[in-house]
Amino acid sequence: MQPHAARRADFVKNLGRGAAVIPAARTRLRNNDTEYEFRQDSDFYYLTGFSEPDAVLVLASHHDERSILFVQPRDRAQEIWTGKRHGIEGALAHFGVDAAYEIGELDSRLPDYLVGADTLYYALGQEDVLDRRVMAALNAARQRVRRGGNAPRTIEEPGKFLHEQRLFKTPAEIELMRKAGEITRLGHVAAMRATRPGVTEYQLEAIIEHTYRMNGAQDTAYPSIVASGDNATILHYNTNREELRDGDLVLVDSGCEYNNYASDVTRTWPASGRFSPEQRAIYDIVLDAQKAGIDQVRAGNSYWAYHEAAVARIVEGLIELRLLHGSRDENIETQKYRDYYMHNTGHWIGLDVHDVGRYRQEDGTTYRTLSPGMVMTVEPGIYVHRDLDCDERFKGIGVRIEDDILCTPAEPDNLSANIPKEVEELESVVGADALAAAG
Ligand code: GLY
Ligand code: MN
Ligand code: MN
């Protein structure tokens, strides 16, 4: 309970006389009457730790009840089907809120929390039905104060403060992310060991995700990408239906989710356990670029420094391989390298794999400066599509290497450390189980 209550207190400090309405995620149908597995909304989870759907958190620092949770009531008949609910008593007992009510009372009670607030912090545009209910409550509050008093005149995005807060991870959050990184390491290593020509992408996916679950992760943080051969040049390929062939590389982009915190890791390795000279040449450039990028994750640096460092290495490498021509600066200037490297080098990561928080200064013009507590991925790649007009020998090669890096007051701290990425390590790990099985 404590971290969530402390986060609510920190968040509310920014709101002045504002009231915030933060909804839980809803269950969604996958097909006919079958639901997608439920995953709590990250903002809501961050502020409550409450994992049930159909709930709303209201924060009203000007009111006697400052933090209020609307939840599904206990209901024996429903709970027999879908599992135990905390209900009102549980919400009060375990989540540190001042008041809890049935979600059905939201419409009648919400106006009361809005009266006296000058701003409503609510993320409009995500859920039509709730938008209408919140707007009705706002109008009801305005009606009530016609003859004096305040009701919110403005609606603001809670993320303005909440997402900045989420961007700076606490030591406890960092430990959860390190644990997610450690479980992800086990998954990737298991897949490396099981790799051999003839194994399928989905079998590697199954081994990785089995390993996550066996080690306590509740889920993956995003659909795993297991892309062999040319599929590795498709950035978000996740069909995962093909068989690995001798001579292929396989690119695996997969991370587990541990207690709602994401890990996001990519490794690329040869199906046979040995890189070809061309694969190795591309791999070495990407690895060098990734290390150069990681080295820029330092307090005081511009957020963009890691991308620029990675791009510089990639461009130099591609010129050496004659996949690019002309000078380094020219290629960077014209962005010609985007034929081979078309995405940015990373993103914030936390409760969401692509986590919240601004990338630029508040005025939107320049990138912000890195500070301790921020966690970001560093994930350069090179993708040589078949349709490019270039040396045939490199066509169909796709390599990406990705780790999750914490900015500290000192050295960059790799939360997904020790997942093999040096060529020698990969060549000794890949296929180890397949070899053992062969005897
Ligand atoms: N796995 C998605 C990404 O790397 O951003
Ligand atoms: Mn990834
Ligand atoms: Mn990523």
CSV table of C-alpha atoms and ligand atoms in Angstrom, one decimal:
chain,number,residue,atom,x,y,z
A,1,MET,CA,0.0,0.0,0.0
A,2,GLN,CA,2.7,2.5,1.0
A,3,PRO,CA,4.3,3.3,-2.3
A,4,HIS,CA,1.0,3.9,-4.0
A,5,ALA,CA,-0.2,6.2,-1.2
A,6,ALA,CA,3.0,8.1,-1.4
A,7,ARG,CA,2.7,8.5,-5.1
A,8,ARG,CA,-0.8,9.8,-4.8
A,9,ALA,CA,0.4,12.4,-2.3
A,10,ASP,CA,3.2,13.5,-4.6
A,11,PHE,CA,0.9,13.7,-7.6
A,12,VAL,CA,-1.8,15.7,-5.7
A,13,LYS,CA,0.8,18.2,-4.6
A,14,ASN,CA,1.0,19.4,-8.2
A,15,LEU,CA,-2.7,19.8,-8.6
A,16,GLY,CA,-3.4,22.7,-6.4
A,17,ARG,CA,-7.1,22.9,-6.0
A,18,GLY,CA,-7.6,20.4,-8.8
A,19,ALA,CA,-9.5,17.2,-8.8
A,20,ALA,CA,-8.3,14.1,-10.7
A,21,VAL,CA,-10.3,11.2,-12.2
A,22,ILE,CA,-8.1,8.2,-13.1
A,23,PRO,CA,-9.9,5.2,-14.5
A,24,ALA,CA,-8.9,1.6,-14.3
A,25,ALA,CA,-8.7,-0.5,-17.6
A,26,ARG,CA,-11.8,-2.2,-18.8
A,27,THR,CA,-12.1,-5.8,-19.8
A,28,ARG,CA,-12.4,-6.2,-23.6
A,29,LEU,CA,-13.8,-8.9,-25.8
A,30,ARG,CA,-11.4,-11.0,-27.8
A,31,ASN,CA,-14.0,-12.9,-29.7
A,32,ASN,CA,-17.7,-13.7,-29.1
A,33,ASP,CA,-17.9,-13.8,-25.3
A,34,THR,CA,-14.3,-14.5,-24.5
A,35,GLU,CA,-12.3,-11.6,-23.0
A,36,TYR,CA,-8.6,-10.6,-23.5
A,37,GLU,CA,-6.6,-11.3,-20.5
A,38,PHE,CA,-7.0,-8.3,-18.2
A,39,ARG,CA,-4.1,-5.9,-17.8
A,40,GLN,CA,-4.5,-2.9,-15.4
A,41,ASP,CA,-4.0,0.6,-16.8
A,42,SER,CA,-0.5,1.7,-15.8
A,43,ASP,CA,-1.5,5.2,-14.5
A,44,PHE,CA,-4.2,3.7,-12.3
A,45,TYR,CA,-1.9,0.9,-11.1
A,46,TYR,CA,0.9,3.3,-10.3
A,47,LEU,CA,-1.4,5.3,-8.1
A,48,THR,CA,-3.4,2.4,-6.5
A,49,GLY,CA,-1.8,-1.0,-6.9
A,50,PHE,CA,-5.4,-2.2,-7.5
A,51,SER,CA,-5.7,-4.9,-10.1
A,52,GLU,CA,-9.4,-5.1,-10.8
A,53,PRO,CA,-11.3,-3.7,-13.8
A,54,ASP,CA,-14.2,-1.4,-13.6
A,55,ALA,CA,-12.8,1.0,-11.0
A,56,VAL,CA,-12.1,4.7,-10.8
A,57,LEU,CA,-9.8,6.7,-8.6
A,58,VAL,CA,-10.8,10.2,-7.7
A,59,LEU,CA,-8.3,12.5,-6.0
A,60,ALA,CA,-9.6,15.7,-4.5
A,61,SER,CA,-7.1,17.6,-2.3
A,62,HIS,CA,-9.7,20.3,-1.4
A,63,HIS,CA,-12.2,17.8,-0.1
A,64,ASP,CA,-12.5,16.0,3.3
A,65,GLU,CA,-12.1,12.7,1.4
A,66,ARG,CA,-8.9,13.3,-0.6
A,67,SER,CA,-8.6,9.9,-2.2
A,68,ILE,CA,-11.6,7.9,-3.2
A,69,LEU,CA,-11.8,4.5,-5.0
A,70,PHE,CA,-14.9,3.4,-6.8
A,71,VAL,CA,-14.9,-0.3,-7.2
A,72,GLN,CA,-17.0,-3.3,-8.2
A,73,PRO,CA,-18.9,-4.4,-5.1
A,74,ARG,CA,-18.6,-7.9,-3.6
A,75,ASP,CA,-21.0,-10.2,-5.4
A,76,ARG,CA,-21.0,-13.9,-4.5
A,77,ALA,CA,-22.6,-15.0,-7.8
A,78,GLN,CA,-20.2,-13.0,-9.9
A,79,GLU,CA,-17.2,-14.0,-7.8
A,80,ILE,CA,-17.9,-17.7,-8.3
A,81,TRP,CA,-17.4,-17.1,-12.1
A,82,THR,CA,-14.7,-14.5,-12.3
A,83,GLY,CA,-12.8,-14.6,-9.0
A,84,LYS,CA,-12.6,-12.7,-5.7
A,85,ARG,CA,-13.1,-9.0,-5.6
A,86,HIS,CA,-11.8,-6.7,-2.9
A,87,GLY,CA,-15.1,-4.8,-2.7
A,88,ILE,CA,-15.6,-1.7,-0.7
A,89,GLU,CA,-14.2,-3.2,2.6
A,90,GLY,CA,-11.1,-4.6,0.8
A,91,ALA,CA,-10.5,-1.3,-1.0
A,92,LEU,CA,-10.6,0.5,2.3
A,93,ALA,CA,-8.5,-2.1,4.2
A,94,HIS,CA,-5.7,-2.6,1.7
A,95,PHE,CA,-5.4,0.4,-0.6
A,96,GLY,CA,-5.1,3.3,1.9
A,97,VAL,CA,-7.9,5.4,0.4
A,98,ASP,CA,-10.0,7.7,2.5
A,99,ALA,CA,-13.3,6.4,1.1
A,100,ALA,CA,-14.5,3.6,-1.2
A,101,TYR,CA,-17.9,3.3,-3.0
A,102,GLU,CA,-19.5,1.0,-5.5
A,103,ILE,CA,-18.7,2.0,-9.1
A,104,GLY,CA,-22.5,2.4,-9.7
A,105,GLU,CA,-22.4,5.4,-7.4
A,106,LEU,CA,-19.8,7.3,-9.5
A,107,ASP,CA,-22.4,9.4,-11.3
A,108,SER,CA,-24.2,10.6,-8.2
A,109,ARG,CA,-21.0,11.2,-6.1
A,110,LEU,CA,-18.5,12.6,-8.5
A,111,PRO,CA,-20.0,16.1,-8.8
A,112,ASP,CA,-19.5,16.4,-5.0
A,113,TYR,CA,-15.7,16.0,-5.5
A,114,LEU,CA,-15.6,18.4,-8.3
A,115,VAL,CA,-17.3,21.3,-6.5
A,116,GLY,CA,-14.6,23.5,-5.1
A,117,ALA,CA,-12.0,22.4,-7.6
A,118,ASP,CA,-10.7,24.8,-10.1
A,119,THR,CA,-9.3,22.2,-12.6
A,120,LEU,CA,-10.4,18.8,-13.6
A,121,TYR,CA,-7.5,16.5,-14.4
A,122,TYR,CA,-8.9,13.8,-16.7
A,123,ALA,CA,-7.6,12.2,-19.9
A,124,LEU,CA,-10.4,12.9,-22.3
A,125,GLY,CA,-10.8,10.8,-25.5
A,126,GLN,CA,-9.9,7.3,-24.3
A,127,GLU,CA,-13.3,5.9,-23.3
A,128,ASP,CA,-16.4,7.5,-24.8
A,129,VAL,CA,-18.8,6.2,-22.2
A,130,LEU,CA,-16.7,7.4,-19.3
A,131,ASP,CA,-16.0,10.7,-21.0
A,132,ARG,CA,-19.8,11.3,-21.1
A,133,ARG,CA,-20.2,10.3,-17.4
A,134,VAL,CA,-17.4,12.6,-16.3
A,135,MET,CA,-18.7,15.5,-18.4
A,136,ALA,CA,-22.2,15.0,-16.9
A,137,ALA,CA,-20.6,15.2,-13.4
A,138,LEU,CA,-18.8,18.3,-14.4
A,139,ASN,CA,-22.0,19.9,-15.6
A,140,ALA,CA,-23.8,18.9,-12.5
A,141,ALA,CA,-21.0,20.4,-10.4
A,142,ARG,CA,-21.2,23.7,-12.4
A,143,GLN,CA,-25.0,23.7,-11.9
A,144,ARG,CA,-24.6,23.4,-8.2
A,145,VAL,CA,-22.3,26.3,-7.8
A,146,ARG,CA,-24.2,28.7,-9.9
A,147,ARG,CA,-25.0,30.9,-7.0
A,148,GLY,CA,-21.4,31.0,-5.6
A,149,GLY,CA,-18.5,28.7,-5.2
A,150,ASN,CA,-16.2,27.0,-7.7
A,151,ALA,CA,-16.4,24.2,-10.2
A,152,PRO,CA,-13.6,23.3,-12.6
A,153,ARG,CA,-13.3,25.7,-15.5
A,154,THR,CA,-10.6,23.9,-17.2
A,155,ILE,CA,-9.8,20.2,-18.0
A,156,GLU,CA,-6.2,19.2,-18.1
A,157,GLU,CA,-4.3,16.1,-19.0
A,158,PRO,CA,-3.2,14.3,-15.7
A,159,GLY,CA,-0.2,13.0,-17.6
A,160,LYS,CA,1.3,16.5,-17.5
A,161,PHE,CA,2.3,15.7,-13.9
A,162,LEU,CA,1.7,12.0,-13.5
A,163,HIS,CA,3.8,10.9,-16.5
A,164,GLU,CA,6.7,13.1,-15.4
A,165,GLN,CA,6.4,11.4,-12.0
A,166,ARG,CA,6.4,7.9,-13.6
A,167,LEU,CA,9.4,8.8,-15.7
A,168,PHE,CA,11.6,8.9,-12.6
A,169,LYS,CA,11.8,5.4,-11.2
A,170,THR,CA,12.2,4.8,-7.4
A,171,PRO,CA,14.7,2.2,-6.1
A,172,ALA,CA,11.8,-0.3,-5.5
A,173,GLU,CA,10.7,0.1,-9.1
A,174,ILE,CA,14.2,-0.3,-10.4
A,175,GLU,CA,14.5,-3.6,-8.5
A,176,LEU,CA,11.3,-4.8,-10.1
A,177,MET,CA,12.7,-3.8,-13.5
A,178,ARG,CA,16.0,-5.5,-12.7
A,179,LYS,CA,14.1,-8.7,-11.8
A,180,ALA,CA,12.2,-8.4,-15.1
A,181,GLY,CA,15.6,-8.1,-16.9
A,182,GLU,CA,16.9,-11.2,-15.1
A,183,ILE,CA,13.9,-13.3,-16.0
A,184,THR,CA,14.2,-12.1,-19.6
A,185,ARG,CA,17.8,-13.2,-19.6
A,186,LEU,CA,16.7,-16.7,-18.6
A,187,GLY,CA,14.2,-16.7,-21.5
A,188,HIS,CA,16.7,-15.5,-24.1
A,189,VAL,CA,19.4,-17.9,-23.0
A,190,ALA,CA,17.0,-20.8,-23.1
A,191,ALA,CA,16.0,-19.9,-26.7
A,192,MET,CA,19.6,-19.5,-27.7
A,193,ARG,CA,20.5,-22.9,-26.3
A,194,ALA,CA,17.5,-24.6,-28.1
A,195,THR,CA,18.3,-22.9,-31.5
A,196,ARG,CA,19.2,-25.1,-34.5
A,197,PRO,CA,18.2,-25.2,-38.1
A,198,GLY,CA,14.8,-26.8,-38.3
A,199,VAL,CA,13.4,-25.4,-35.1
A,200,THR,CA,10.5,-22.9,-35.7
A,201,GLU,CA,10.1,-19.4,-34.7
A,202,TYR,CA,7.0,-20.3,-32.6
A,203,GLN,CA,8.9,-23.0,-30.8
A,204,LEU,CA,11.6,-20.5,-29.7
A,205,GLU,CA,8.7,-18.1,-28.7
A,206,ALA,CA,7.2,-20.9,-26.6
A,207,ILE,CA,10.5,-21.7,-24.9
A,208,ILE,CA,11.1,-18.0,-24.1
A,209,GLU,CA,7.6,-17.4,-22.7
A,210,HIS,CA,7.5,-20.8,-20.9
A,211,THR,CA,10.7,-19.7,-19.2
A,212,TYR,CA,9.2,-16.3,-18.2
A,213,ARG,CA,6.2,-17.9,-16.6
A,214,MET,CA,8.3,-20.6,-14.9
A,215,ASN,CA,10.3,-17.9,-13.3
A,216,GLY,CA,7.4,-15.9,-11.9
A,217,ALA,CA,6.7,-13.3,-14.7
A,218,GLN,CA,3.0,-12.9,-15.2
A,219,ASP,CA,3.2,-12.0,-18.8
A,220,THR,CA,5.2,-10.7,-21.7
A,221,ALA,CA,5.5,-6.9,-21.9
A,222,TYR,CA,4.5,-7.0,-25.6
A,223,PRO,CA,4.1,-9.7,-28.3
A,224,SER,CA,7.4,-11.5,-28.8
A,225,ILE,CA,9.1,-11.1,-32.1
A,226,VAL,CA,11.0,-14.1,-33.3
A,227,ALA,CA,12.1,-13.3,-36.8
A,228,SER,CA,14.4,-15.6,-38.8
A,229,GLY,CA,16.1,-14.9,-42.1
A,230,ASP,CA,14.5,-12.0,-44.1
A,231,ASN,CA,11.8,-11.7,-41.4
A,232,ALA,CA,14.4,-10.0,-39.3
A,233,THR,CA,14.2,-7.0,-41.6
A,234,ILE,CA,10.5,-6.5,-40.7
A,235,LEU,CA,10.7,-4.3,-37.6
A,236,HIS,CA,7.6,-5.5,-35.7
A,237,TYR,CA,7.3,-9.0,-37.3
A,238,ASN,CA,5.4,-11.2,-34.9
A,239,THR,CA,3.8,-13.9,-37.1
A,240,ASN,CA,6.5,-16.3,-35.8
A,241,ARG,CA,5.4,-19.2,-38.0
A,242,GLU,CA,8.6,-20.0,-40.0
A,243,GLU,CA,11.3,-22.6,-39.7
A,244,LEU,CA,14.9,-21.5,-39.1
A,245,ARG,CA,17.2,-22.5,-41.9
A,246,ASP,CA,20.9,-23.1,-41.8
A,247,GLY,CA,22.6,-19.8,-42.6
A,248,ASP,CA,19.8,-17.6,-41.2
A,249,LEU,CA,20.1,-15.1,-38.4
A,250,VAL,CA,17.2,-15.1,-35.9
A,251,LEU,CA,16.3,-11.8,-34.3
A,252,VAL,CA,14.4,-12.1,-31.0
A,253,ASP,CA,12.8,-9.1,-29.5
A,254,SER,CA,11.1,-10.2,-26.3
A,255,GLY,CA,10.8,-9.1,-22.7
A,256,CYS,CA,8.7,-10.3,-19.7
A,257,GLU,CA,6.4,-8.2,-17.6
A,258,TYR,CA,7.1,-8.7,-13.9
A,259,ASN,CA,4.6,-7.2,-11.4
A,260,ASN,CA,3.5,-4.9,-14.2
A,261,TYR,CA,7.0,-3.6,-15.0
A,262,ALA,CA,8.4,-4.2,-18.5
A,263,SER,CA,11.6,-5.5,-19.9
A,264,ASP,CA,12.4,-5.0,-23.6
A,265,VAL,CA,15.4,-6.9,-25.0
A,266,THR,CA,16.6,-7.8,-28.5
A,267,ARG,CA,19.3,-10.3,-29.4
A,268,THR,CA,20.3,-11.6,-32.8
A,269,TRP,CA,22.1,-14.9,-33.3
A,270,PRO,CA,22.9,-17.4,-36.0
A,271,ALA,CA,20.6,-20.4,-36.5
A,272,SER,CA,23.6,-22.6,-36.9
A,273,GLY,CA,25.6,-21.1,-34.1
A,274,ARG,CA,28.2,-19.5,-36.5
A,275,PHE,CA,27.9,-16.0,-38.1
A,276,SER,CA,28.8,-15.8,-41.8
A,277,PRO,CA,31.4,-13.1,-42.5
A,278,GLU,CA,28.8,-10.7,-43.8
A,279,GLN,CA,26.5,-11.3,-40.9
A,280,ARG,CA,29.4,-10.8,-38.5
A,281,ALA,CA,30.4,-7.6,-40.2
A,282,ILE,CA,26.9,-6.1,-39.8
A,283,TYR,CA,26.6,-7.5,-36.2
A,284,ASP,CA,29.9,-5.9,-35.1
A,285,ILE,CA,28.7,-2.5,-36.3
A,286,VAL,CA,25.4,-2.8,-34.5
A,287,LEU,CA,27.1,-4.0,-31.3
A,288,ASP,CA,29.6,-1.2,-31.4
A,289,ALA,CA,26.8,1.3,-32.0
A,290,GLN,CA,24.8,-0.1,-29.1
A,291,LYS,CA,27.7,0.2,-26.8
A,292,ALA,CA,28.4,3.7,-27.9
A,293,GLY,CA,24.7,4.5,-27.3
A,294,ILE,CA,24.7,3.0,-23.8
A,295,ASP,CA,27.7,5.0,-23.0
A,296,GLN,CA,25.8,8.2,-23.6
A,297,VAL,CA,23.0,7.4,-21.0
A,298,ARG,CA,24.5,9.8,-18.5
A,299,ALA,CA,23.0,12.4,-16.3
A,300,GLY,CA,23.5,15.8,-17.9
A,301,ASN,CA,23.5,14.5,-21.5
A,302,SER,CA,20.8,15.4,-24.0
A,303,TYR,CA,18.3,12.6,-24.4
A,304,TRP,CA,19.3,12.5,-28.1
A,305,ALA,CA,23.0,12.0,-27.5
A,306,TYR,CA,22.7,8.2,-27.5
A,307,HIS,CA,20.9,8.2,-30.8
A,308,GLU,CA,23.5,10.4,-32.4
A,309,ALA,CA,26.3,8.3,-31.1
A,310,ALA,CA,24.7,5.1,-32.4
A,311,VAL,CA,23.9,6.7,-35.8
A,312,ALA,CA,27.5,7.9,-36.2
A,313,ARG,CA,28.8,4.3,-35.6
A,314,ILE,CA,26.3,2.8,-38.0
A,315,VAL,CA,27.1,5.2,-40.7
A,316,GLU,CA,30.8,4.7,-40.4
A,317,GLY,CA,30.4,1.0,-40.5
A,318,LEU,CA,28.1,1.1,-43.5
A,319,ILE,CA,30.6,3.3,-45.3
A,320,GLU,CA,33.4,0.8,-44.6
A,321,LEU,CA,31.2,-2.0,-46.0
A,322,ARG,CA,30.4,0.1,-49.0
A,323,LEU,CA,26.8,-0.1,-48.3
A,324,LEU,CA,26.8,3.7,-48.0
A,325,HIS,CA,29.0,6.0,-50.1
A,326,GLY,CA,30.4,9.5,-49.4
A,327,SER,CA,31.4,11.0,-46.1
A,328,ARG,CA,30.0,10.3,-42.7
A,329,ASP,CA,28.6,13.8,-42.2
A,330,GLU,CA,27.0,13.9,-45.6
A,331,ASN,CA,25.2,10.6,-44.9
A,332,ILE,CA,24.0,11.8,-41.5
A,333,GLU,CA,23.0,15.2,-43.0
A,334,THR,CA,20.9,13.6,-45.8
A,335,GLN,CA,19.7,10.7,-43.6
A,336,LYS,CA,20.6,8.3,-46.4
A,337,TYR,CA,21.4,5.8,-43.6
A,338,ARG,CA,17.7,5.5,-43.0
A,339,ASP,CA,17.6,3.0,-45.9
A,340,TYR,CA,19.3,0.6,-43.4
A,341,TYR,CA,18.4,2.1,-40.0
A,342,MET,CA,14.9,3.6,-40.1
A,343,HIS,CA,13.9,3.8,-36.4
A,344,ASN,CA,15.1,5.8,-33.4
A,345,THR,CA,17.5,4.3,-30.9
A,346,GLY,CA,15.1,3.8,-28.0
A,347,HIS,CA,12.4,5.0,-25.7
A,348,TRP,CA,11.5,5.3,-22.0
A,349,ILE,CA,10.5,2.0,-20.4
A,350,GLY,CA,8.7,1.3,-17.1
A,351,LEU,CA,5.2,0.1,-16.4
A,352,ASP,CA,4.6,0.4,-20.1
A,353,VAL,CA,7.2,-0.9,-22.6
A,354,HIS,CA,7.0,2.4,-24.4
A,355,ASP,CA,6.7,4.3,-21.2
A,356,VAL,CA,5.3,7.8,-20.6
A,357,GLY,CA,7.2,11.0,-20.0
A,358,ARG,CA,8.2,13.8,-22.3
A,359,TYR,CA,11.2,13.4,-24.6
A,360,ARG,CA,11.6,17.2,-25.1
A,361,GLN,CA,11.8,20.2,-23.0
A,362,GLU,CA,8.5,21.7,-22.0
A,363,ASP,CA,8.6,24.2,-24.9
A,364,GLY,CA,8.9,21.2,-27.3
A,365,THR,CA,11.9,22.6,-29.2
A,366,THR,CA,14.9,20.7,-27.8
A,367,TYR,CA,15.4,17.3,-26.3
A,368,ARG,CA,15.5,17.2,-22.5
A,369,THR,CA,18.5,16.4,-20.3
A,370,LEU,CA,18.9,12.9,-18.8
A,371,SER,CA,18.7,12.6,-15.0
A,372,PRO,CA,19.2,9.7,-12.6
A,373,GLY,CA,16.1,7.4,-12.3
A,374,MET,CA,15.2,7.5,-16.0
A,375,VAL,CA,15.2,4.2,-17.7
A,376,MET,CA,15.5,3.9,-21.5
A,377,THR,CA,16.1,1.2,-24.1
A,378,VAL,CA,19.2,1.4,-26.4
A,379,GLU,CA,18.3,-0.6,-29.5
A,380,PRO,CA,20.1,0.3,-32.7
A,381,GLY,CA,19.8,-2.0,-35.7
A,382,ILE,CA,20.7,-2.5,-39.4
A,383,TYR,CA,18.2,-4.0,-41.8
A,384,VAL,CA,19.2,-4.8,-45.4
A,385,HIS,CA,16.0,-5.2,-47.3
A,386,ARG,CA,16.0,-7.4,-50.4
A,387,ASP,CA,14.7,-4.5,-52.5
A,388,LEU,CA,17.6,-2.2,-51.7
A,389,ASP,CA,20.1,-1.4,-54.5
A,390,CYS,CA,23.2,-2.7,-52.7
A,391,ASP,CA,25.8,-5.5,-52.5
A,392,GLU,CA,23.8,-8.8,-52.8
A,393,ARG,CA,25.8,-10.5,-50.1
A,394,PHE,CA,24.3,-8.4,-47.4
A,395,LYS,CA,20.7,-8.7,-48.5
A,396,GLY,CA,18.2,-10.2,-46.0
A,397,ILE,CA,20.4,-9.5,-43.0
A,398,GLY,CA,18.6,-7.9,-40.1
A,399,VAL,CA,20.3,-7.2,-36.7
A,400,ARG,CA,19.1,-5.4,-33.7
A,401,ILE,CA,20.5,-5.4,-30.1
A,402,GLU,CA,18.5,-3.9,-27.3
A,403,ASP,CA,19.0,-3.4,-23.5
A,404,ASP,CA,17.3,-1.4,-20.8
A,405,ILE,CA,19.5,1.2,-19.3
A,406,LEU,CA,19.1,3.1,-16.1
A,407,CYS,CA,20.6,6.6,-15.9
A,408,THR,CA,22.5,7.0,-12.6
A,409,PRO,CA,24.6,9.7,-11.1
A,410,ALA,CA,27.6,7.7,-12.3
A,411,GLU,CA,27.9,4.9,-14.9
A,412,PRO,CA,25.0,3.7,-17.0
A,413,ASP,CA,23.4,0.7,-15.3
A,414,ASN,CA,22.2,-2.1,-17.6
A,415,LEU,CA,19.0,-3.7,-16.1
A,416,SER,CA,19.1,-6.4,-18.8
A,417,ALA,CA,22.8,-7.2,-18.2
A,418,ASN,CA,24.5,-10.5,-18.9
A,419,ILE,CA,22.3,-11.6,-21.8
A,420,PRO,CA,24.9,-12.8,-24.2
A,421,LYS,CA,25.7,-10.4,-27.0
A,422,GLU,CA,29.4,-10.7,-27.7
A,423,VAL,CA,30.0,-12.9,-30.8
A,424,GLU,CA,32.1,-15.4,-28.9
A,425,GLU,CA,29.5,-15.8,-26.2
A,426,LEU,CA,26.7,-16.3,-28.7
A,427,GLU,CA,28.6,-18.8,-30.7
A,428,SER,CA,29.2,-20.9,-27.6
A,429,VAL,CA,25.7,-20.7,-26.2
A,430,VAL,CA,23.6,-21.1,-29.4
A,431,GLY,CA,22.6,-24.7,-29.9
A,432,ALA,CA,24.1,-25.9,-26.7
A,433,ASP,CA,20.9,-27.9,-25.8
A,434,ALA,CA,20.5,-29.1,-29.4
A,435,LEU,CA,24.1,-30.4,-29.3
A,436,ALA,CA,23.6,-32.1,-25.9
A,437,ALA,CA,20.5,-33.8,-27.2
A,438,ALA,CA,22.4,-35.1,-30.2
A,439,GLY,CA,24.7,-36.6,-27.8
B,1,GLY,N1,9.7,-4.3,-28.6
B,1,GLY,C1,9.3,-3.1,-29.1
B,1,GLY,C2,10.4,-2.2,-29.1
B,1,GLY,O1,11.6,-2.6,-29.0
B,1,GLY,O2,10.3,-1.0,-29.0
B,2,MN,MN,12.1,-4.4,-28.3
B,3,MN,MN,12.2,-1.2,-27.5
